[in-house]
Short mmCIF file of C-alpha atoms in Angstrom, two decimals:
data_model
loop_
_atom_site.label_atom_id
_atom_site.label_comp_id
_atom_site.label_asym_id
_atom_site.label_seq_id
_atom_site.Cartn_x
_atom_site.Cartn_y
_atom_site.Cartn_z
CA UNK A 1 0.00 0.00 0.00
CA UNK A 2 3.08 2.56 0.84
CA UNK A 3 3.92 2.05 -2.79
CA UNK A 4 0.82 2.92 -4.47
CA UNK A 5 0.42 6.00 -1.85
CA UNK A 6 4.53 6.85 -2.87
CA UNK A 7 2.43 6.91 -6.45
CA UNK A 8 -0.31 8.72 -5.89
CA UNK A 9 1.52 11.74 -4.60
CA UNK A 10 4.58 11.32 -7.01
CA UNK A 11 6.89 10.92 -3.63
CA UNK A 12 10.67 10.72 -5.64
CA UNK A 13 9.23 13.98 -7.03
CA UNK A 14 8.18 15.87 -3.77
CA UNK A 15 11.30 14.55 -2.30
CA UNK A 16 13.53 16.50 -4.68
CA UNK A 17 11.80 19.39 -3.91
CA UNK A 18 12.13 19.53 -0.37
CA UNK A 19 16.11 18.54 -1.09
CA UNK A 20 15.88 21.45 -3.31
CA UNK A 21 14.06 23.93 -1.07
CA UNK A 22 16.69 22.46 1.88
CA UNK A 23 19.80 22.94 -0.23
CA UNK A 24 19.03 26.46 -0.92
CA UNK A 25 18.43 27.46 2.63
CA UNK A 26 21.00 25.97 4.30
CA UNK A 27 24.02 25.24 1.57
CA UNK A 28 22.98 28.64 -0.38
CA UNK A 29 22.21 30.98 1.66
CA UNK A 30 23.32 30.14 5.36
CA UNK A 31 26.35 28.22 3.85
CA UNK A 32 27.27 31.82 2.42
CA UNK A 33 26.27 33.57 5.88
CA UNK A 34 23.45 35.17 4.26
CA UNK A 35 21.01 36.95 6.74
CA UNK A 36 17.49 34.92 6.86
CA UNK A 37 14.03 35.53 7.85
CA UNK A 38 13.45 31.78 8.39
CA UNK A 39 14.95 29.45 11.26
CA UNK A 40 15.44 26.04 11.37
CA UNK A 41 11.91 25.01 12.46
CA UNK A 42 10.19 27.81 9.93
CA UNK A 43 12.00 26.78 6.96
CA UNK A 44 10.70 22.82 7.46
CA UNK A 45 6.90 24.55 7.76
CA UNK A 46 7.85 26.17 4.45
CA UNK A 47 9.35 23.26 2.63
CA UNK A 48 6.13 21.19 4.14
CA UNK A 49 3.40 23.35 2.67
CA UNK A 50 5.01 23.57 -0.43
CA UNK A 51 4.98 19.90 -0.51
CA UNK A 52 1.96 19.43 0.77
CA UNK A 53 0.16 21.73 -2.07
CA UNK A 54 2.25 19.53 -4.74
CA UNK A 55 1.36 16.24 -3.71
CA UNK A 56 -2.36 17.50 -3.94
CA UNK A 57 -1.95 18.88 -7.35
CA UNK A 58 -0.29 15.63 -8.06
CA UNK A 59 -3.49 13.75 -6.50
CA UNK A 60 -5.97 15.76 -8.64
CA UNK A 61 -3.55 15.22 -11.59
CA UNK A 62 -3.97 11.45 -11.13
CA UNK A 63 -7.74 11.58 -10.18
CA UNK A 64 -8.61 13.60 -13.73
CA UNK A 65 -5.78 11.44 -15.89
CA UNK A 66 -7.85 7.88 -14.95
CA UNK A 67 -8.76 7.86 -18.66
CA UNK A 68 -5.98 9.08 -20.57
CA UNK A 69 -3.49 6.91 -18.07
CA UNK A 70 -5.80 3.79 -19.25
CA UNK A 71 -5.30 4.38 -22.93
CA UNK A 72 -1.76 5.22 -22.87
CA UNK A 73 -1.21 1.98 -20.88
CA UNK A 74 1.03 4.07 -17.81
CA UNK A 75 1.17 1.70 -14.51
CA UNK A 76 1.77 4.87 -12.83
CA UNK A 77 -1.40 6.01 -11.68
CA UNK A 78 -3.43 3.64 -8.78
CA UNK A 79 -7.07 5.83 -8.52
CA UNK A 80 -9.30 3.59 -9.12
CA UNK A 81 -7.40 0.64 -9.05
CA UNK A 82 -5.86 0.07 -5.71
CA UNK A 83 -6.92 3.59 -4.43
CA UNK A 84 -10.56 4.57 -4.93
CA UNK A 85 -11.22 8.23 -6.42
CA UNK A 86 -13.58 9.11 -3.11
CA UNK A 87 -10.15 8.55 -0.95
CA UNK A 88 -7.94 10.42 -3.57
CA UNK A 89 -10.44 13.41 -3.15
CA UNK A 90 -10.40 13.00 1.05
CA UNK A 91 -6.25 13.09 0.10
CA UNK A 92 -6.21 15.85 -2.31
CA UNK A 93 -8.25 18.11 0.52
CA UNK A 94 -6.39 17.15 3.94
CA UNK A 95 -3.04 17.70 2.14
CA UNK A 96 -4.54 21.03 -0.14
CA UNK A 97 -5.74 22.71 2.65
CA UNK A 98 -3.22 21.55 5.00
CA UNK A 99 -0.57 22.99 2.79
CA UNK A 100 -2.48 26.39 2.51
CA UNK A 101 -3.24 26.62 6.29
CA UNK A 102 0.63 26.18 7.30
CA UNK A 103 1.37 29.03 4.06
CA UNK A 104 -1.12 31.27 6.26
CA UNK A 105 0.53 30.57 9.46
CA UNK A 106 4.28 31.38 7.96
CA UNK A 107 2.56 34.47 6.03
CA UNK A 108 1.44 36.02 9.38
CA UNK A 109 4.65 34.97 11.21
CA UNK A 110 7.02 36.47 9.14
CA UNK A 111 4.53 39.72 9.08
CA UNK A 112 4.00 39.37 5.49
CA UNK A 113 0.39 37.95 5.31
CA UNK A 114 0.04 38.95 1.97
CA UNK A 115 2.36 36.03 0.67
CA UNK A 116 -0.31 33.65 1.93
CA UNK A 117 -1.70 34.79 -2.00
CA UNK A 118 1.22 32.33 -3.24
CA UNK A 119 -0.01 29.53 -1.45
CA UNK A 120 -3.60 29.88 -2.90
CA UNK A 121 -1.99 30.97 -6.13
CA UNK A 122 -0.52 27.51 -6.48
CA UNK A 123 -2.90 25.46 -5.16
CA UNK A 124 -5.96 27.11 -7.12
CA UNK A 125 -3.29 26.77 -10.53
CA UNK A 126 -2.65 22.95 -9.73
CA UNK A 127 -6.33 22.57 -9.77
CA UNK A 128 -7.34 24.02 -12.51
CA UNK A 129 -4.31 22.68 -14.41
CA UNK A 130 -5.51 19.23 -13.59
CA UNK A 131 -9.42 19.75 -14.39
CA UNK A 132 -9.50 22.53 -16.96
CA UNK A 133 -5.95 23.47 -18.69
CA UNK A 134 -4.32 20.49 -19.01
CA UNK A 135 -5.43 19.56 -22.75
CA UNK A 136 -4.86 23.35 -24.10
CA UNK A 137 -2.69 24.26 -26.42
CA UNK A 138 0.51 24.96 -24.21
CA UNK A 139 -1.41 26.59 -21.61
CA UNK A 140 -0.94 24.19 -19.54
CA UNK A 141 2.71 23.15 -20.08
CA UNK A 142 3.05 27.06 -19.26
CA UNK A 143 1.31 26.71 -15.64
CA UNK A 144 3.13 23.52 -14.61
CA UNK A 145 6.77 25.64 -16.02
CA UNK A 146 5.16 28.53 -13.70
CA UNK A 147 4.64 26.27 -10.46
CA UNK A 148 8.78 24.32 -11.06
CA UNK A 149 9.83 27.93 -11.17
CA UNK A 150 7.48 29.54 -8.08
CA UNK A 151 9.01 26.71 -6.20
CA UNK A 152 12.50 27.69 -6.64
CA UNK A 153 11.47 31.33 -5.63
CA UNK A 154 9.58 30.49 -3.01
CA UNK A 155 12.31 30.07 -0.47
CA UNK A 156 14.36 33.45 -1.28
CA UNK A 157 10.75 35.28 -1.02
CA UNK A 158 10.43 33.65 2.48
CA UNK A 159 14.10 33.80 3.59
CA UNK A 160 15.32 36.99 2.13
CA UNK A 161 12.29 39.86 1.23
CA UNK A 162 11.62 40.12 5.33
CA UNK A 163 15.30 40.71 5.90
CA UNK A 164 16.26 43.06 3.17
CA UNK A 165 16.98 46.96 5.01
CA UNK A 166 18.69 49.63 3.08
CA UNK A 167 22.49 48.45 4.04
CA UNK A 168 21.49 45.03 2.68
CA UNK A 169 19.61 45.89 -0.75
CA UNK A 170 22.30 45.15 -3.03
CA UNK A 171 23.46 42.48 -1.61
CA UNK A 172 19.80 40.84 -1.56
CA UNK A 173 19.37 42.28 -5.17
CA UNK A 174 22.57 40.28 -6.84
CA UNK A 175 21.15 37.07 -4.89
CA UNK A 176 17.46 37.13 -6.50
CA UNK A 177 19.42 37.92 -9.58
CA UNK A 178 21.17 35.00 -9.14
CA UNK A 179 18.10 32.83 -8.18
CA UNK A 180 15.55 34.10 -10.77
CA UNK A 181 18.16 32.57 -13.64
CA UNK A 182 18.06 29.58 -11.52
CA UNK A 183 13.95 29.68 -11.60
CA UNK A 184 13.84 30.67 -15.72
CA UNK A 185 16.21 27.61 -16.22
CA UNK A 186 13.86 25.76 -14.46
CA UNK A 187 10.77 27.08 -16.71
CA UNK A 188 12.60 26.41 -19.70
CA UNK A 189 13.50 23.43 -18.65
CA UNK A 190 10.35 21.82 -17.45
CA UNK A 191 8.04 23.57 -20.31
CA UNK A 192 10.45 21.22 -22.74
CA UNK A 193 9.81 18.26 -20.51
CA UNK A 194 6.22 18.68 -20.33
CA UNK A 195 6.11 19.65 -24.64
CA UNK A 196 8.19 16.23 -24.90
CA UNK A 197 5.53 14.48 -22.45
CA UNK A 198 2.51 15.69 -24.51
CA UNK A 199 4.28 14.47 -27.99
CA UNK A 200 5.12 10.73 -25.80
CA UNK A 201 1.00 10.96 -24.68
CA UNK A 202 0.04 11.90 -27.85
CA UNK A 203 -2.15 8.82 -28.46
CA UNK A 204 -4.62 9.01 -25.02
CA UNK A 205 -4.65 12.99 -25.36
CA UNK A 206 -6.01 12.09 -29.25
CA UNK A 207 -9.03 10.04 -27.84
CA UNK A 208 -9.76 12.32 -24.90
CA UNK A 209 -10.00 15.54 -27.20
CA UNK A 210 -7.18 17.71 -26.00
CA UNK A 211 -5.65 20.23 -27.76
CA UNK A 212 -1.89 19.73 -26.91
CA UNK A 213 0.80 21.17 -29.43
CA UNK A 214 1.78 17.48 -30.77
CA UNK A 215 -1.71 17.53 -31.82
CA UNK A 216 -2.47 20.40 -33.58
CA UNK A 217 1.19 20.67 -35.62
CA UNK A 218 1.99 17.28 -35.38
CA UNK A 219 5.26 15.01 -33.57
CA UNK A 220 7.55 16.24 -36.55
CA UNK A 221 6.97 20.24 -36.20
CA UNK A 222 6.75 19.81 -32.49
CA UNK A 223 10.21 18.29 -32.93
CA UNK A 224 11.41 20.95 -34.68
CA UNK A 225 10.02 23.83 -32.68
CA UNK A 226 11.62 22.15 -29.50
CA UNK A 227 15.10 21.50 -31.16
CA UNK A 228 15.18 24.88 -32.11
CA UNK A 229 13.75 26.26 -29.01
CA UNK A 230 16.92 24.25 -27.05
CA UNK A 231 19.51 25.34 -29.83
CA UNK A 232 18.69 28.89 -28.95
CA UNK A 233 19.25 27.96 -25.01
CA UNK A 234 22.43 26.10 -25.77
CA UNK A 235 23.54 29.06 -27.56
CA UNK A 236 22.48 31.53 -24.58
CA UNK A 237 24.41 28.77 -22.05
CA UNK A 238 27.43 29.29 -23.87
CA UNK A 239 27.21 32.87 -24.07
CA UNK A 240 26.87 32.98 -20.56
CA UNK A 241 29.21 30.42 -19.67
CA UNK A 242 31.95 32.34 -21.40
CA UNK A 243 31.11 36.09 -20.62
CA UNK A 244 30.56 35.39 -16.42
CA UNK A 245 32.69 32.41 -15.82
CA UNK A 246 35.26 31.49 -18.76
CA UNK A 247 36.88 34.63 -19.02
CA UNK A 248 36.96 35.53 -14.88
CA UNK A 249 38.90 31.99 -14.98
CA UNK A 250 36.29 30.08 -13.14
CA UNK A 251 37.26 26.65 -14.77
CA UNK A 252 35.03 24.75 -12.56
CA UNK A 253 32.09 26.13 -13.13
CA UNK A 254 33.39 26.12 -16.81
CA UNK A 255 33.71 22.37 -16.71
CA UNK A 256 30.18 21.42 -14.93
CA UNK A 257 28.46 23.54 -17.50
CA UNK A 258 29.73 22.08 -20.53
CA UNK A 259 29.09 18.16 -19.28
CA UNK A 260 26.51 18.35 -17.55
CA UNK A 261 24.02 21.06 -18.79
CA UNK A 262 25.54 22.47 -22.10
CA UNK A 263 26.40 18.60 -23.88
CA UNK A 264 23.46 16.77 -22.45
CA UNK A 265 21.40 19.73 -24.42
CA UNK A 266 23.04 19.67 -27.42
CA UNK A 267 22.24 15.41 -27.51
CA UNK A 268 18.53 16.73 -27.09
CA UNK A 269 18.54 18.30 -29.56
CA UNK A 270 19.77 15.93 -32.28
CA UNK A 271 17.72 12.50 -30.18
CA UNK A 272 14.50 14.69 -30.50
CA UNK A 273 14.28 15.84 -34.04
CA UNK A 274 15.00 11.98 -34.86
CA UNK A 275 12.57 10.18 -32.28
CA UNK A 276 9.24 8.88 -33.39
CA UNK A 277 8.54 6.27 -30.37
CA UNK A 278 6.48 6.54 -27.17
CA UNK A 279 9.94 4.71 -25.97
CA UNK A 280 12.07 7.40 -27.43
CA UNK A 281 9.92 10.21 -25.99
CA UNK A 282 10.33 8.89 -22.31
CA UNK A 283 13.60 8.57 -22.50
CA UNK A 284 14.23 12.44 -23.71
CA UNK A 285 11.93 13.49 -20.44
CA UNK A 286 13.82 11.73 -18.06
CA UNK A 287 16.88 13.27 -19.81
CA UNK A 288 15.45 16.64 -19.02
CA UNK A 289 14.44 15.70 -15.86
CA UNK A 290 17.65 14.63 -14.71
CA UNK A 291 19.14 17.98 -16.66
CA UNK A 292 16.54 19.78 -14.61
CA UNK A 293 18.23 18.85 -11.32
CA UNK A 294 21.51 18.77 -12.46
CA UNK A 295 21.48 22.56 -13.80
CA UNK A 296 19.81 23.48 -10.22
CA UNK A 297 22.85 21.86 -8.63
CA UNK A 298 25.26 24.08 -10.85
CA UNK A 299 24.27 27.35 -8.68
CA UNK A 300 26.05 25.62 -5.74
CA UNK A 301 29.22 24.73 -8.22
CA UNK A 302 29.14 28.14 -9.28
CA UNK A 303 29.28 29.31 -5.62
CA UNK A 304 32.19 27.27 -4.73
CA UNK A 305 33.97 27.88 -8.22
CA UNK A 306 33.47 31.55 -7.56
CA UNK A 307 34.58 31.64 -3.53
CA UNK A 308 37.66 29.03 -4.07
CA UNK A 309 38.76 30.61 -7.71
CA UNK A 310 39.06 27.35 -9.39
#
């Protein structure tokens, strides 16, 4: 039964977000003796609701996919197999309004109640994603991109906005610089996965009357607008690599890049423009997946390339 629950709410998935929430709290910013709004028992409340609202969007995800899971023959959703729908529904609202309630009691502690808005924000998105937005064209690949990036933002808004005085304003500036390229990475990033996830669910989406991109242009110009899409952010990646970390002699840095964000791109790019099997399609989202976390990860490398000048 733990399994099919660990299903339900995508658990490997919520668990990298809480790492990644974690990592940036205590590696990023207190490993860098950054000021923070947040202690150790606040930031766990933080990293909880955010979890909590995910594994609900997650449940009503599953709940509303019954049909399109059944005809793309995925093993990966149990409502109405081994979990019933009425007990994914109890789920989705303990763990919904849970998440929401705890968002509202960090809001008011850190004296900024109106950032209990981002909790309904992504709870209310989730939800309609699931029941209403999912089959548009790109609409909702956009909201899902939206709630990856929100989630990287959501611990700087928490840790840093509440602390930021006049003596500390640039300094708090040049670190949401630094984490709002994390967050667009992240967009980009997951709004390829989820454009590469429509064109591998192509068939169920077909029969259930969506309107996803693979769809209405077809898997070839899909390709093609995705390839190019990533050529253009390979070419940015290099740009950037160069201009802010090649030529200050940051090798490091230099040498994560180019292995493990910049190459694994560039092999996108050429797999996706040839693949033309549910198989093939899986295997380019996990890619991205894995290229997702990996690029995240490259903000720490870039902190100790930068501190240790190697």
């Amino acid at each position: 039964m733990i399994k099919e629950i660990f299903k339900l709410v995508r658990f490997p998935n919520l668990f990298l977000l809480a790492i990644a929430q974690l990592l940036l709290h205590y590696v990023f910013l207190k490993g860098n003796f950054i000021p923070t709004a947040l202690g150790d028992g606040y930031i766990w409340a933080l990293v909880l609701s955010t979890v909590f609202i995910a594994a609900g969007g997650y449940i009503i995800n599953n709940i509303q996919d019954q049909s399109v899971d059944a005809v793309n023959g995925t093993d990966k959703n149990p409502v109405g197999k081994s979990i019933s729908e009425t007990a994914a529904y109890n789920a989705y609202f303990v763990l919904t309004v849970g998440g929401v309630g705890l968002g509202y009691w960090l809001s008011n502690y850190i004296d900024k109640p109106i950032f209990f808005g981002l909790f309904v924000l992504s709870a209310a998105t989730l939800y309609l994603y699931a029941t209403s937005f999912k089959g548009s064209l790109l609409v909702g690949n956009i909201l899902i991109a939206f709630m990856v990036a929100l989630s990287q933002l959501m611990v700087p808004i928490f840790d840093l906005i509440p602390v930021i005085f006049p003596e500390t304003k640039s300094q708090m500036a040049t670190l949401f610089l630094i984490l709002t390229d994390m967050a667009v990475y992240a967009f980009i990033l997951t709004l390829f996965r989820e454009m590469v996830k429509d064109m591998e669910d192509i068939k169920g989406d077909a029969q259930q009357g969506h309107n996803t991109l693979p769809l209405v242009i077809g898997l070839r110009k899909t390709a093609i607008v995705l390839a190019s899409l990533s050529s253009l952010l390979v070419l940015y990646l290099v740009y950037y690599t160069y201009s802010n970390l090649m030529v200050n002699q940051h090798y490091l840095a230099v040498i994560y890049l180019l292995i493990v964000v910049i190459a694994p791109l560039v092999f996108f790019v050429f797999k996706i423009i040839k693949a033309t099997e549910k198989k093939e399609f899986a295997m380019l989202s996990m890619l991205l997946k894995i290229m997702l976390v990996l690029g995240l990860a490259a903000l720490y490398v870039i902190t100790y390339s930068i501190s240790n000048h190697v």
